[in-house]
Amino acid sequence: MDIKDICSSCRKCCIGTEIRLIPEDIERWKKENRLDILLNIDSLFGESRQLTQKDNNDECIFLKENGSCEIHDTNPYICKKFPVSLKQAKLFGCKLIGVIDLK
């Protein structure tokens, strides 16, 4: 089983988390004309932004019922880099522990 299969069967990182965005995410979505994403950005403090979470189950709004990500082809930087450490992976119960090298 490859890493993509492991991640697509888990999605714990998509539930109950703040999907924080960097300016490059927003600029990329503007260039791609991704209004479906841009219209779902909440303003936090000043320049800090995050994607809106579903109210009823605290999932990322782009997580489909089958567990796949609707915007995987252009997902936020934070999603691409998850998990950044063994500590973060353990916190989420990530299935990549022991599969990839985490420090």
XYZ file of C-alpha atoms in Angstrom:
103
model
C 0.000 0.000 0.000
C 1.428 3.385 -0.943
C 1.273 6.643 1.035
C -1.633 8.020 -1.017
C -3.732 4.931 -0.223
C -2.884 5.165 3.480
C -3.862 8.839 3.622
C -7.073 8.439 1.644
C -8.263 5.731 4.019
C -7.673 7.884 7.117
C -8.383 11.634 6.780
C -7.993 12.271 10.532
C -6.083 15.436 9.642
C -9.233 16.760 7.889
C -11.448 16.560 10.967
C -11.437 18.988 13.880
C -8.497 20.999 12.629
C -8.006 24.552 11.488
C -6.922 24.525 7.872
C -4.653 27.564 8.021
C -3.785 29.152 4.720
C -0.700 30.937 3.494
C -0.861 33.849 1.017
C 0.438 31.588 -1.766
C -2.616 29.330 -1.381
C -4.962 32.250 -1.902
C -2.978 33.663 -4.830
C -2.888 30.251 -6.529
C -6.663 29.871 -6.178
C -7.214 33.346 -7.607
C -5.095 32.444 -10.651
C -6.965 29.136 -10.988
C -10.338 30.913 -10.691
C -11.269 28.635 -7.770
C -14.223 30.578 -6.406
C -15.462 27.344 -4.817
C -12.483 27.596 -2.470
C -12.103 31.364 -2.203
C -15.700 31.829 -1.077
C -15.067 29.470 1.842
C -12.225 31.337 3.508
C -12.838 32.783 6.960
C -10.897 35.818 8.036
C -9.284 35.387 11.426
C -6.856 37.905 12.809
C -5.493 40.404 10.314
C -3.837 38.495 7.494
C -4.380 35.033 8.972
C -6.948 32.960 7.109
C -8.466 29.499 7.343
C -10.958 27.382 5.460
C -14.468 27.196 6.872
C -15.255 24.025 8.808
C -18.580 22.197 8.629
C -20.708 23.087 11.644
C -22.303 19.695 12.146
C -19.245 17.435 12.226
C -16.195 19.723 12.248
C -14.797 18.338 8.991
C -13.080 20.281 6.275
C -15.810 21.362 3.883
C -13.936 19.759 0.997
C -13.870 16.278 2.541
C -16.329 14.094 0.633
C -18.429 11.399 2.282
C -16.236 8.715 0.732
C -13.190 10.265 2.446
C -11.618 11.817 -0.625
C -10.655 15.471 -0.909
C -12.511 17.572 -3.478
C -9.559 19.962 -3.869
C -6.669 17.503 -3.585
C -5.249 18.743 -6.907
C -4.818 22.238 -5.414
C -5.080 21.713 -1.673
C -3.567 24.117 0.883
C 0.130 24.043 1.691
C -0.600 22.812 5.225
C -2.399 19.771 3.811
C 0.464 18.958 1.446
C 3.016 19.089 4.263
C 1.092 17.084 6.877
C 2.498 15.608 9.064
C 5.503 17.824 9.655
C 6.721 15.978 12.742
C 6.337 12.750 14.660
C 4.726 14.737 17.476
C 2.061 16.095 15.106
C 1.491 12.643 13.590
C 0.993 11.131 17.047
C -1.380 13.922 18.048
C -3.648 13.061 15.109
C -3.156 9.299 15.245
C -1.722 9.467 11.731
C -1.399 6.124 9.929
C 1.902 7.243 8.375
C 3.769 6.674 11.644
C 6.385 4.042 10.883
C 5.739 4.303 7.128
C 7.570 7.567 6.462
C 10.532 9.090 8.254
C 9.241 11.636 10.779
C 11.434 13.472 13.233
